[in-house]
Each structure stands twice: as C-alpha cells, then as structure tokens.
CSV table of C-alpha atoms in Angstrom, one decimal:
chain,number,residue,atom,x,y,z
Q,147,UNK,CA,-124.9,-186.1,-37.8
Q,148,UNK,CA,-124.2,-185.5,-33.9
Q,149,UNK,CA,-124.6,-189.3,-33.1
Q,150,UNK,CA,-124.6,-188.2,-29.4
Q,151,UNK,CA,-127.5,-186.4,-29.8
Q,152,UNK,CA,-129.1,-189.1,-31.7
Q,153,UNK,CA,-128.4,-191.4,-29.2
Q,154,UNK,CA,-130.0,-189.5,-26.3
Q,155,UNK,CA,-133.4,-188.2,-28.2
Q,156,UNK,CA,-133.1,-192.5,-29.1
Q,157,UNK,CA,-133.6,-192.8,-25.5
Q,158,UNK,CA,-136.4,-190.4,-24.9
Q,159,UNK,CA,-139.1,-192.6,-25.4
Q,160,UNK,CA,-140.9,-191.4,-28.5
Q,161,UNK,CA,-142.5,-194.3,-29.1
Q,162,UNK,CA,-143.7,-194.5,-25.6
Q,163,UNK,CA,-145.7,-191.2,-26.1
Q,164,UNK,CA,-147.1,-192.5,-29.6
Q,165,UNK,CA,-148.7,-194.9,-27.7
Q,166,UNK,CA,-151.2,-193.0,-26.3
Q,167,UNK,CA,-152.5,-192.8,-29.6
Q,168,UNK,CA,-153.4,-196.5,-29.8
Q,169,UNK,CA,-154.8,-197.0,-26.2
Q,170,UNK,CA,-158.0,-196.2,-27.9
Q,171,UNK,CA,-157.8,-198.1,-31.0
Q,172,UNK,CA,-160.0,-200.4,-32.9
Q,173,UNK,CA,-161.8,-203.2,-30.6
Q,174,UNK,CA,-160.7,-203.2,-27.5
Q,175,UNK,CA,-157.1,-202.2,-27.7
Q,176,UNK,CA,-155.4,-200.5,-24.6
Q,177,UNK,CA,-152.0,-201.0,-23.8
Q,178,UNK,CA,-148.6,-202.8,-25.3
Q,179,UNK,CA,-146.0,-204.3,-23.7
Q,180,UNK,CA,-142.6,-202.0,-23.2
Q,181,UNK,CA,-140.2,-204.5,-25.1
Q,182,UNK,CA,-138.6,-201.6,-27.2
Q,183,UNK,CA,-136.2,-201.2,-23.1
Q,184,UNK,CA,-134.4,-204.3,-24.3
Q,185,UNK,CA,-132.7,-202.1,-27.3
Q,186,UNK,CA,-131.7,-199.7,-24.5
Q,187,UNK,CA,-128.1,-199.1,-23.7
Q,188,UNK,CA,-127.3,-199.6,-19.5
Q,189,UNK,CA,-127.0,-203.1,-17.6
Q,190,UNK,CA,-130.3,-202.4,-15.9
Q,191,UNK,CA,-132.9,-200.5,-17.0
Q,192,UNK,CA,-136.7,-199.1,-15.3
Q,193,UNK,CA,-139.6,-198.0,-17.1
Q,194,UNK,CA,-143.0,-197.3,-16.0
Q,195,UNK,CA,-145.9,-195.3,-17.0
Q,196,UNK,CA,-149.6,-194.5,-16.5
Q,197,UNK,CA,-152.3,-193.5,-19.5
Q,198,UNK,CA,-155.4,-191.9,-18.2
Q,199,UNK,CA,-158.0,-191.8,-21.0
Q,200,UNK,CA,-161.8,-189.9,-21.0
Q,201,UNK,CA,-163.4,-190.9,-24.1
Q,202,UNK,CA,-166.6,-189.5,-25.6
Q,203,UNK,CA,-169.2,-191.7,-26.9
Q,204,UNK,CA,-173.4,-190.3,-26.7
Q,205,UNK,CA,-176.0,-191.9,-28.2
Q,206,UNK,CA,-177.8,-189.9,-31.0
Q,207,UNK,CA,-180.4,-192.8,-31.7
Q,208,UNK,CA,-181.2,-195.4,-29.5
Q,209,UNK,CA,-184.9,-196.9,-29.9
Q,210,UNK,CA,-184.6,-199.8,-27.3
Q,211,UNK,CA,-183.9,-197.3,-24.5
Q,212,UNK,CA,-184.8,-193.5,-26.0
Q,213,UNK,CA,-184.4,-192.5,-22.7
Q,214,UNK,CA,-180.3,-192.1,-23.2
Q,215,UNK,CA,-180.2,-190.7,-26.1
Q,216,UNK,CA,-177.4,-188.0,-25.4
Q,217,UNK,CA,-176.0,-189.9,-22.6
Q,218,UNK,CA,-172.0,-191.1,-22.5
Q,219,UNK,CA,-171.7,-194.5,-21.4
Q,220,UNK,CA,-168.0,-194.7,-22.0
Q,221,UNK,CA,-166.3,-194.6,-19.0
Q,222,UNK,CA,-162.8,-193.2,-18.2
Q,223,UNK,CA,-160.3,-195.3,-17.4
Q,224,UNK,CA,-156.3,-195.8,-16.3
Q,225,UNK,CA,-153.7,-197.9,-18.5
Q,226,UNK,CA,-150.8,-198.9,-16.3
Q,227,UNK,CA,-147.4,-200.0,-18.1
Q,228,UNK,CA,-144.4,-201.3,-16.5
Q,229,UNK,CA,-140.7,-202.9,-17.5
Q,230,UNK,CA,-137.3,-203.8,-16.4
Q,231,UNK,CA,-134.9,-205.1,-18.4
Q,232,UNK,CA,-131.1,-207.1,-17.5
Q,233,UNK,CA,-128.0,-206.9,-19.7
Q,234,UNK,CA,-126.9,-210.9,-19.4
Q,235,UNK,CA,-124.3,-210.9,-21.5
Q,236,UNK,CA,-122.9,-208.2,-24.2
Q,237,UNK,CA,-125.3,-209.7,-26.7
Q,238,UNK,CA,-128.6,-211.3,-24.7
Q,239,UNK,CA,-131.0,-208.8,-22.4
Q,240,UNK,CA,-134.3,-209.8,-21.5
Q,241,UNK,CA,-137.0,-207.6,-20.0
Q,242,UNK,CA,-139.9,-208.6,-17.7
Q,243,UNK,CA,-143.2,-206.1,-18.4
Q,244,UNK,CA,-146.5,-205.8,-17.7
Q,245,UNK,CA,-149.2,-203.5,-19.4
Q,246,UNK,CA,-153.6,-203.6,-19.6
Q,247,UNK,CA,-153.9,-205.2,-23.3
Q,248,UNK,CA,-157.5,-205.0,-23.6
Q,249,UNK,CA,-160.2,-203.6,-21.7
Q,250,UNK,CA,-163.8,-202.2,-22.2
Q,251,UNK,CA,-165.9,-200.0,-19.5
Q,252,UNK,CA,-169.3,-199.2,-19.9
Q,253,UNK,CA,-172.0,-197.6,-17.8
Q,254,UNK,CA,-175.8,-196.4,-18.3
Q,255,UNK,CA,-177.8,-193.9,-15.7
Q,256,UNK,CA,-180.5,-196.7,-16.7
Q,257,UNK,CA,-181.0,-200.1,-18.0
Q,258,UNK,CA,-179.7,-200.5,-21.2
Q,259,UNK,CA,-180.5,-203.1,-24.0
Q,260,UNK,CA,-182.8,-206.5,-23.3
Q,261,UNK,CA,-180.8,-207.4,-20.5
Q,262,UNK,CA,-181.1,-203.8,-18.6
Q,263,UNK,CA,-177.6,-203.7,-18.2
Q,264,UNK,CA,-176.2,-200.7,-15.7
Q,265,UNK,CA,-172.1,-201.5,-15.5
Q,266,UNK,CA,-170.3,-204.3,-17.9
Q,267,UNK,CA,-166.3,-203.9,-18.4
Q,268,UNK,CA,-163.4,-206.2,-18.0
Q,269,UNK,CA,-159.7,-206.1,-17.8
Q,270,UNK,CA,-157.3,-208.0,-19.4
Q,271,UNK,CA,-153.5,-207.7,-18.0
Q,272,UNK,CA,-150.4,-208.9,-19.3
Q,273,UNK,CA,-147.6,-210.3,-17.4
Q,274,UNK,CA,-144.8,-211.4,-20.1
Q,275,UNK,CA,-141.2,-211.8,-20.2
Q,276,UNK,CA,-139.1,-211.3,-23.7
Q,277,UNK,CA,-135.2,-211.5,-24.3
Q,278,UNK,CA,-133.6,-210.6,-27.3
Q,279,UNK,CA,-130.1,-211.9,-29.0
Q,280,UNK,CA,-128.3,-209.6,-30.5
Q,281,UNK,CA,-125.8,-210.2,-33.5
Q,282,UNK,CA,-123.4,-207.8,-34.5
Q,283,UNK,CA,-122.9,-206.8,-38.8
Q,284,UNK,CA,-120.5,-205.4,-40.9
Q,285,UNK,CA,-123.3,-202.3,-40.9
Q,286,UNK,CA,-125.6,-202.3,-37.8
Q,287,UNK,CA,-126.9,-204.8,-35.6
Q,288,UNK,CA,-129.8,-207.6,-36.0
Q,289,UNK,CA,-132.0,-208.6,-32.7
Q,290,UNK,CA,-133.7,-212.0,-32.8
Q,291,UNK,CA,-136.8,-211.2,-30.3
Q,292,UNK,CA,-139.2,-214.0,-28.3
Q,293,UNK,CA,-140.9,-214.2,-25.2
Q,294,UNK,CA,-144.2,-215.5,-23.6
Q,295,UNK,CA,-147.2,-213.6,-21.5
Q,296,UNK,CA,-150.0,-214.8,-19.3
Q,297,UNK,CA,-153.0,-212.7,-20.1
Q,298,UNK,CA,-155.5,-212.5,-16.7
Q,299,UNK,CA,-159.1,-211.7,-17.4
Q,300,UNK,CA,-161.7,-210.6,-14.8
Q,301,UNK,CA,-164.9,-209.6,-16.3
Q,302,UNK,CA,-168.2,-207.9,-14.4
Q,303,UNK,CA,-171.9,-207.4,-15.0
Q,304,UNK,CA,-174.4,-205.3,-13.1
Q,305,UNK,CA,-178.1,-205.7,-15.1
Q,306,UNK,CA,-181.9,-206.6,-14.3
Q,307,UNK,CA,-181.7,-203.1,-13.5
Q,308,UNK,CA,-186.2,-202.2,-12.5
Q,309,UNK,CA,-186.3,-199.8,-14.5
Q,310,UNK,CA,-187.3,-200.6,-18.5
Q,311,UNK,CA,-186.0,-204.6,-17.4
Q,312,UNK,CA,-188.0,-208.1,-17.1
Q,313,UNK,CA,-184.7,-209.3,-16.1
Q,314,UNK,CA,-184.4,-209.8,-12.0
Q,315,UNK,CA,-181.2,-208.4,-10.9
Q,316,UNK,CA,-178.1,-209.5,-11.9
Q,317,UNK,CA,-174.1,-209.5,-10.9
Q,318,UNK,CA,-171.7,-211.9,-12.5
Q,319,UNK,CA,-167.9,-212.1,-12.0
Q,320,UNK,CA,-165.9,-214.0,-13.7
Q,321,UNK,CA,-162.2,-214.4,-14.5
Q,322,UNK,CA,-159.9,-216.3,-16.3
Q,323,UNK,CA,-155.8,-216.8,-17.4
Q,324,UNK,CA,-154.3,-217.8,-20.6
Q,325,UNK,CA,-150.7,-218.0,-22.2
Q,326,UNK,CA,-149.1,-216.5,-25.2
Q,327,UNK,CA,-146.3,-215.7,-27.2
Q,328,UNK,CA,-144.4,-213.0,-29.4
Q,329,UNK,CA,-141.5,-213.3,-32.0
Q,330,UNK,CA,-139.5,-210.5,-33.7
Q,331,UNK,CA,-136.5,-209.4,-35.5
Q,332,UNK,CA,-134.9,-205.6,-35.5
Q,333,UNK,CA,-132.3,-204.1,-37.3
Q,334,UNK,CA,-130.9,-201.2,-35.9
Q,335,UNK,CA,-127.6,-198.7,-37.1
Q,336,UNK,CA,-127.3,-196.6,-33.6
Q,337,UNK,CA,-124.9,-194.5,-35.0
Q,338,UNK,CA,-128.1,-192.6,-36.7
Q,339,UNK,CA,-130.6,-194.1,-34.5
Q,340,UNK,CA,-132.1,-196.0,-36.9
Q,341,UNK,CA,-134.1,-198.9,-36.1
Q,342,UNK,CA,-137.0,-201.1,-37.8
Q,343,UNK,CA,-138.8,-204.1,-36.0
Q,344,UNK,CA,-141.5,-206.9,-37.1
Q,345,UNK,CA,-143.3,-208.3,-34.1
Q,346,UNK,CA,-145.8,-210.9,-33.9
Q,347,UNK,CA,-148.0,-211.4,-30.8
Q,348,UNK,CA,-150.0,-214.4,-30.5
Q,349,UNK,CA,-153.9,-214.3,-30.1
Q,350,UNK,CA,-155.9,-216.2,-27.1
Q,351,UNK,CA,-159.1,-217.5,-26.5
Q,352,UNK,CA,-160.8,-216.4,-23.2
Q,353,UNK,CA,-163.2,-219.6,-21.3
Q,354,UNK,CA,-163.7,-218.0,-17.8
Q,355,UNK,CA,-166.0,-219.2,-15.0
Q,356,UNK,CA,-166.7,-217.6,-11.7
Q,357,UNK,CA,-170.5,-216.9,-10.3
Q,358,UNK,CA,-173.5,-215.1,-10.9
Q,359,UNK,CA,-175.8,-213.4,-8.0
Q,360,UNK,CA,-179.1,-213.1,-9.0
Q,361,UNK,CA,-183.0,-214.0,-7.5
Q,362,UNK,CA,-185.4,-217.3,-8.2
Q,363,UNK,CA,-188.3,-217.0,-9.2
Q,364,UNK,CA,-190.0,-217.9,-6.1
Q,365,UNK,CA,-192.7,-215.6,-4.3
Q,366,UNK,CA,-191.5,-214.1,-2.6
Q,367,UNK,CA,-188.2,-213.9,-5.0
Q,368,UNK,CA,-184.8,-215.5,-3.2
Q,369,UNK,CA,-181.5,-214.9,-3.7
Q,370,UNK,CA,-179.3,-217.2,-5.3
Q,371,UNK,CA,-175.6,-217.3,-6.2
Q,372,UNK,CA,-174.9,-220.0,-9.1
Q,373,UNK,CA,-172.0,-221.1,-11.7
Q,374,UNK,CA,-171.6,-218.7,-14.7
Q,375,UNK,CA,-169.4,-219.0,-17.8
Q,376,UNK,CA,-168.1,-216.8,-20.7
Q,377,UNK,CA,-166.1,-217.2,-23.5
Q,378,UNK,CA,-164.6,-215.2,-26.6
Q,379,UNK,CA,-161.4,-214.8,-28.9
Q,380,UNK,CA,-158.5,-212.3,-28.9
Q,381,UNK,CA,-156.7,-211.8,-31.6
Q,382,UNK,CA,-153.2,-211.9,-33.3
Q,383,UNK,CA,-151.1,-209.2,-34.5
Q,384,UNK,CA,-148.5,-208.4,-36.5
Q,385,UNK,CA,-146.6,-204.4,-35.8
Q,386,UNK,CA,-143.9,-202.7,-38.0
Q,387,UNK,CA,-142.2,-200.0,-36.8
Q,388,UNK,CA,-139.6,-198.2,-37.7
Q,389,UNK,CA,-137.3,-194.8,-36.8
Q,390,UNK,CA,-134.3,-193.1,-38.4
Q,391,UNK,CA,-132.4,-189.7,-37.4
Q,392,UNK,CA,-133.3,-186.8,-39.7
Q,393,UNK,CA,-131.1,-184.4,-39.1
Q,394,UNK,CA,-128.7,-183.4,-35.6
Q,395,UNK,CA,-130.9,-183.5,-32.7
Q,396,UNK,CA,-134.0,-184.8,-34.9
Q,397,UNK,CA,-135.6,-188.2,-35.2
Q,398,UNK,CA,-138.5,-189.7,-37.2
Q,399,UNK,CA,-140.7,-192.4,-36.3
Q,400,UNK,CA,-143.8,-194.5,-37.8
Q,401,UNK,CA,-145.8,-198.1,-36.9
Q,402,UNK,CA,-148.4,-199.7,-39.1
Q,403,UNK,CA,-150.4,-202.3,-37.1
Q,404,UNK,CA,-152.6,-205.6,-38.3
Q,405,UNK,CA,-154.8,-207.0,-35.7
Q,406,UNK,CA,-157.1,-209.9,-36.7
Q,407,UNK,CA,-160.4,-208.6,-34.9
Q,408,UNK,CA,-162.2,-211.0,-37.5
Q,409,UNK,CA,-161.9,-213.7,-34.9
Q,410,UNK,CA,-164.1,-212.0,-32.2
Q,411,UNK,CA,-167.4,-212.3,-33.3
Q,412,UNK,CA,-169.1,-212.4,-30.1
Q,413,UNK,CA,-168.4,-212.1,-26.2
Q,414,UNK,CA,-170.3,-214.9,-24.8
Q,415,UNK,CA,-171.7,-215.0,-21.3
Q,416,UNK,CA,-173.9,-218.4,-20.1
Q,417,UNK,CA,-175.8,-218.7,-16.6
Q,418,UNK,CA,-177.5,-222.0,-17.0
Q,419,UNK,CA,-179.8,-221.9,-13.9
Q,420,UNK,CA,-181.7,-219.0,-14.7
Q,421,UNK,CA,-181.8,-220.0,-18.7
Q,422,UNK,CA,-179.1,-217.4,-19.7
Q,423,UNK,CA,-177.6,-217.8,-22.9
Q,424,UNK,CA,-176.5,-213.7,-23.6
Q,425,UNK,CA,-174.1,-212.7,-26.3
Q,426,UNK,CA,-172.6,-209.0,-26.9
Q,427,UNK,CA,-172.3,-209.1,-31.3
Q,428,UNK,CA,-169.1,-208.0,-32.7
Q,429,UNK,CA,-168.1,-209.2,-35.6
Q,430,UNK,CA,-165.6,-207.0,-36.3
Q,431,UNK,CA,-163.1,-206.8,-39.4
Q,432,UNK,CA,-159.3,-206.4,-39.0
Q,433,UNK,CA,-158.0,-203.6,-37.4
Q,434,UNK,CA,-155.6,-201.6,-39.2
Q,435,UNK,CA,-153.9,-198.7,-36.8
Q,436,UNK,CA,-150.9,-196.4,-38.4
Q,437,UNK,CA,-148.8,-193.6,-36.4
Q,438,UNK,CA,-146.5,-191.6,-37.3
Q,439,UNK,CA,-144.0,-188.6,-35.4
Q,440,UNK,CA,-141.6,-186.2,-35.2
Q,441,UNK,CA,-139.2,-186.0,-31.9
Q,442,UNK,CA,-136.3,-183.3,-30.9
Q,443,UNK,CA,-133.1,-182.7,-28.6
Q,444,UNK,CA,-134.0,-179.2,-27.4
Q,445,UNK,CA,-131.0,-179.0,-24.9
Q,446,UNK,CA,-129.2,-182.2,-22.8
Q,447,UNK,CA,-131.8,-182.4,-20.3
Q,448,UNK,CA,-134.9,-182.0,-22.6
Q,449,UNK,CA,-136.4,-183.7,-25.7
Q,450,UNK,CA,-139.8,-183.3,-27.1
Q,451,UNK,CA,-142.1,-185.2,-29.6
Q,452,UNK,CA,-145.5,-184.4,-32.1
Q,453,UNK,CA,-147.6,-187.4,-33.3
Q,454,UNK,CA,-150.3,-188.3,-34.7
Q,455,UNK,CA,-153.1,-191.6,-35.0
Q,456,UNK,CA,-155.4,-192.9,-37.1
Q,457,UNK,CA,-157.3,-196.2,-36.8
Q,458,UNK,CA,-159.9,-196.9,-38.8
Q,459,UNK,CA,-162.3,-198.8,-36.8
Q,460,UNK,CA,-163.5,-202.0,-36.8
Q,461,UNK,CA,-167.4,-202.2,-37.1
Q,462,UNK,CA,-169.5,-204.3,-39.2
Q,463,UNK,CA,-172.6,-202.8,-38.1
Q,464,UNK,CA,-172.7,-205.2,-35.2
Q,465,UNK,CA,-171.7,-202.6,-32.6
Q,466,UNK,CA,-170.5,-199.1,-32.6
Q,467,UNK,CA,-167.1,-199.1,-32.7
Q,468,UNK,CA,-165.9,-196.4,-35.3
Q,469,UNK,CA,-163.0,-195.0,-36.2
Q,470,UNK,CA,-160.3,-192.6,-34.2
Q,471,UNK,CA,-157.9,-190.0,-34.8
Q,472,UNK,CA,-155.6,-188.9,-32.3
Q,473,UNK,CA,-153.1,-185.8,-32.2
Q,474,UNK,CA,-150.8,-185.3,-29.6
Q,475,UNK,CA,-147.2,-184.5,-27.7
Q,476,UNK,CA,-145.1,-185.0,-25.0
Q,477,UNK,CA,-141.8,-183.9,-23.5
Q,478,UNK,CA,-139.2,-186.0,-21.5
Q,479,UNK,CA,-137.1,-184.4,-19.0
Q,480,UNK,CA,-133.9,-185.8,-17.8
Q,481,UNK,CA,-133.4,-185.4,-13.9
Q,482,UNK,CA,-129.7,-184.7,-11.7
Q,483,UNK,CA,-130.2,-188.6,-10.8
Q,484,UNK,CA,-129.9,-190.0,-14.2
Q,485,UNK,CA,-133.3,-190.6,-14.4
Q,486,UNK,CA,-136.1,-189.5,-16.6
Q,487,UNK,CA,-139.7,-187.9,-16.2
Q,488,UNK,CA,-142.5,-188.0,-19.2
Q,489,UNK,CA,-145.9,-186.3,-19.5
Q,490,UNK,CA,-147.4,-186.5,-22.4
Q,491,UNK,CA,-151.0,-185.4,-23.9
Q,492,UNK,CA,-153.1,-186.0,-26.8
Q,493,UNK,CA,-156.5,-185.5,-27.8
Q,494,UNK,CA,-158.5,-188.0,-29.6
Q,495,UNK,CA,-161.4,-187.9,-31.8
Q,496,UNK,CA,-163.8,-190.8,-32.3
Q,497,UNK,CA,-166.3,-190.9,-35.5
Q,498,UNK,CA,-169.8,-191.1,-35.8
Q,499,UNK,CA,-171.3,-194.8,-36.6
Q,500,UNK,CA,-174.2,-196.5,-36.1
Q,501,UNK,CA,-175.4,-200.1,-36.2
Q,502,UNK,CA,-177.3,-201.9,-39.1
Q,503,UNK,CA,-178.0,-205.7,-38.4
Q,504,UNK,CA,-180.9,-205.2,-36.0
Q,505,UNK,CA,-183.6,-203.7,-38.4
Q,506,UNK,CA,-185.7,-207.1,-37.6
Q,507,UNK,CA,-185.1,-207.8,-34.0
Q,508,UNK,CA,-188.2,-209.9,-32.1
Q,509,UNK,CA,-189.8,-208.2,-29.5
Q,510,UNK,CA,-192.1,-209.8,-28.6
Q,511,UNK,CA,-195.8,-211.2,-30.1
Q,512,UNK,CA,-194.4,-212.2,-33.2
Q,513,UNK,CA,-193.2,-208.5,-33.6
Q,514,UNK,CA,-190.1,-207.0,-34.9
Q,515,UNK,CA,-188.8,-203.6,-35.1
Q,516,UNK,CA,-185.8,-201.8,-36.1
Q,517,UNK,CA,-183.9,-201.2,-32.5
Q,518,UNK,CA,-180.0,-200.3,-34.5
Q,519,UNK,CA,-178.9,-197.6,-32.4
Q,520,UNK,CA,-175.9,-194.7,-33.6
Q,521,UNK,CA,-173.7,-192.6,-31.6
Q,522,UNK,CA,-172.5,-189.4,-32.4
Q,523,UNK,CA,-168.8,-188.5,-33.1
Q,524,UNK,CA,-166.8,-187.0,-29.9
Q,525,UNK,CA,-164.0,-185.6,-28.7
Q,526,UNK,CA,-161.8,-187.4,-26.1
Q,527,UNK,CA,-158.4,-186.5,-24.1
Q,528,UNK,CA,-155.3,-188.6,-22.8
Q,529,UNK,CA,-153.0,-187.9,-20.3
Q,530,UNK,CA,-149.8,-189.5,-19.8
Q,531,UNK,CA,-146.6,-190.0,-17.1
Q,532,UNK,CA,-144.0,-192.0,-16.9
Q,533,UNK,CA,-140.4,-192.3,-15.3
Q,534,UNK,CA,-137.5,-194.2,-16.1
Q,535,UNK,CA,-133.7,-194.7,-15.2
Q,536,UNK,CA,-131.0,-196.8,-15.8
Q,537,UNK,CA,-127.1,-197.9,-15.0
C-alpha cells in the first residue's frame, strides 16, 4: 500500500464527518468530544467545527391539543466542537476540547400539553481535557487514554401560555455543573492506518436550581419570582470504533455505540410555591447507534468520505423518540498554509412513533381519556464545517 497516502486520508477527519450522523441520535445525543486529535501526528494541533441540524418532527395525532396536529415543534439548532492538542513528550499528548453533549429544543405556535408549554430546551456543554500514553510494540502501537469533563447545564421553560392553559404564566431558568470521566485504550498500525479504540464515558446526574417567574394568585394576579429545582440522569457509554486502509488512497471506517438511556426515566422540574411538582416521562431503553464509511485520497490537496447512520431509537411509549437513519458525505480540502477546510452534508430520516402509556390519563371529574399522541416520520438535513491545522 502507498502508506503516505494512508497517512494523509488518516488525517482527513472521517470520523469527524461521521459524526454528523449521531448528532441526532437516540435521546438526546448531540455532540462528542474530538479526542481522536491526540492520535494526530504534529507537536500542536487545532480542530474546530460547527454542525447545523433542521430536524423534522409533526404531530399526526395529538388529542390533548388537536390544534397542532401537523405542526413541527422541533427546532433547529447549532452543535459547536472544538480541540487542541500538545505533543509533551514522544509518547504522552493531551488535548483540551469542548463539544454540546446533549441538548433538546422544542417550540409550539400554542400551548402544548397540561402545562401549556410554548418553548422548553436546554443545553448541556462539555469542557474536558484527555491525555493519552502511548507504548510502542513489536507490530503497532497501544494508547492508554483518560481524562475528566465538567458538563454545564442551563435549562429554560416558557408555559401558562392563555391559550388551551389553567396554568398562569410561567418562565423558569435553571442551571447546573457536574464532573465526569472517560478511559480508553487504542491500538493503532499507522503504516496501514489502522486503528481500533474502546472508550468509556462516565454518566452524571443533573440537580440544578435557579428561579421561576410566574403570578400569585392574588386579584388582581402579582408577579412573583421564586426558587425552582430540577433534576434527572445522564447516562454512560461505552464506543468501539475502528478503521483500516483498504486499498492505496482508500480507508474504511465503522463505530458501534452503547448508551445506558435506561437511567433517564424522567426530567424532573419542582417550583414549590406555586405547588409544582412537573415531570417530562422518558423511560427510555438503551441506545444502540452503529456507522459505518468509506473515505478517499482524490489528489494531495483533496480527500473525500460516504457514510451512513442508523440508530434505533429509544422509546418505550413514554415519549416520541423513534428511530433515525442518516446518509451523508463530506470532502476536506487541504489549504497553501498547511491547514485544512471541511464541509460536510447529510440527510437524516427520523421514523414514525407514537406513545402508548397515556390511554388512562385523569382529566378531570373522575374522567380519563386516551391523550397518547404520534408523530409522523420526516426528513431532516445537517450541515457541517470545520477547520484544522497543525505543526
């Protein structure tokens, strides 16, 4: 094999693309940290990217609120990622990165649900530092891999909307900051860019505080701003992935990802002055996500890369979070100053599902009624650019 050729198309990022296919992945998966730049050849080394993503998610049946039946409450949104990594010695670099690991953005034209909700999303950005040691074999190389993250939640809620509510108004903020960890060993033979990699990342549970705005029920009605609390679990997760050269100028690459979405069965959120005790149901099972791609050494300046998704969801009949399937590509273009552009698109595909644990849900008068709601599959799109450099 040409093991230059190898080594550059190993440089290109393809992993980096095949993300795109996993910022819309079961639960509330966005982004993942850039460790793979500590495996990078240079004494420094820059990476940063931005994902845009417009998912597609309309109601087909919604008996609570009828009203938005073939409205799309998902909202678009922007996952940033960021890393720089420093050769210490020969065999010890460690990289500094930051990337949104979980997110969720919803909006409604109208009140939705019993608590008339308008606007609910929050953000969850990590901030993490790994280094890995690296041990040279008779054949190849192993990497011994570890590092921690701080993990900074801010959460929002806009509800008590007039419309279809018996809720007065309400606006809560709330945020919050928690620490974890990752482990992980590689093998690599660079000659023919082969490389596999086990990582763990540790899971965290989220207790934020912050304030609600809302009225008492006074006549007329006042405003008041009070304490507010929430409270929920992230999970753990375990990633293989793995890439060989295939041929001169050709590389393939693959990742199979666990993540234990059993442990968040509810988002919690608790106003105790006006009696608010509201929980978003989950659930979930575990989250299985598998990619797989093709990447090629057109020239010495250009490389490009195929790839596809699947994930298959994690609902429960909870909530209505289905399945994906994403397809996509993305070229990398080396620059006169050593540095390198990325752009990268992919279109996504999220399955029909519905809910199924609220055919008996009070309403009121000792009444019950069915109120499980279903959204119809849609087509999404990603776009992605990044730039990097090194010396």
């Amino acid at each position: 094999m040409d093991i230059l050729r190898l080594k550059a198309l190993l440089g290109a990022g393809c992993f980096s693309f095949a993300l795109i296919g996993s910022v819309h992945a079961g639960g509330f998966s966005r982004g993942t940290a850039d460790t793979d730049i500590i495996f990078e050849d240079g004494n420094f080394n820059m990476r940063t990217s931005v994902t845009y993503v417009a998912p597609t998610r309309k109601y087909s049946v919604n008996p609570l609120n009828p009203y938005l039946v073939g409205v799309n409450y998902s909202d678009a949104y922007a996952v940033p990622s960021a890393a720089v990594k420093f050769k210490l010695t020969d065999n010890l670099s460690c990289a500094g990165t930051m990337t949104e690991s979980y997110g969720g953005d919803a909006s409604w034209p109208r009140s939705s649900g019993p608590l008339g909700k308008l606007s609910e999303n929050f953000t969850m950005y990590e901030y993490g530092v790994t280094c890995g040691v690296k041990y040279d074999l008779s054949k190849g190389r192993v990497w011994f891999l570890g590092g921690i993250y701080d993990e900074v939640t801010n959460y929002s809620l806009d509800a008590g909307a007039a419309l279809g509510s018996n809720f007065a108004p309400l606006n809560v903020r709330l945020n919050d900051s928690n620490v974890g960890w990752r482990a992980g060993v590689a093998y690599e033979i660079p000659e023919i860019a082969l490389r596999a990699q086990l990582m763990y990342r540790s899971g965290v549970s989220i207790k934020a505080s912050g304030e609600a705005n809302t009225f008492a029920p006074t006549n007329p009605p006042t405003p008041i701003t009070v304490p507010a609390t929430g409270d929920a679990k992230f999970p753990q997760s375990v990633e293989f992935k793995a890439q060989t050269g295939v041929a001169p100028g050709w590389l393939a690459y693959g990742s199979v990802k666990w993540t234990n979405w059993s442990v968040t069965k509810q988002l919690n959120l608790q106003v105790p002055a006006i009696g608010l005790n509201n929980g978003n149901d989950y659930f979930w099972r575990d989250g299985w996500t598998v990619t797989g791609g093709i990447g090629h050494k057109f020239n010495d300046w250009l490389s490009g890369t195929v790839f596809a998704t699947w994930d298959r969801g994690v609902s429960t009949g909870w909530d209505l979070t289905g399945a994906s399937y994403t397809l996509g590509t993305g070229v990398s273009m080396k620059d006169k100053m050593g540095g390198e552009l990325r752009f990268g698109v992919a279109a996504v595909y999220l399955a029909s599902v519905s809910e199924t644990q609220y055919s008996n849900y009070p309403v009121g008068g000792g009444n019950f009624a069915n109120i499980n709601r279903s959204v119809d599959g849609g087509w999404g799109y990603a776009l992605s650019g990044g730039y990097s450099f090194k010396w």
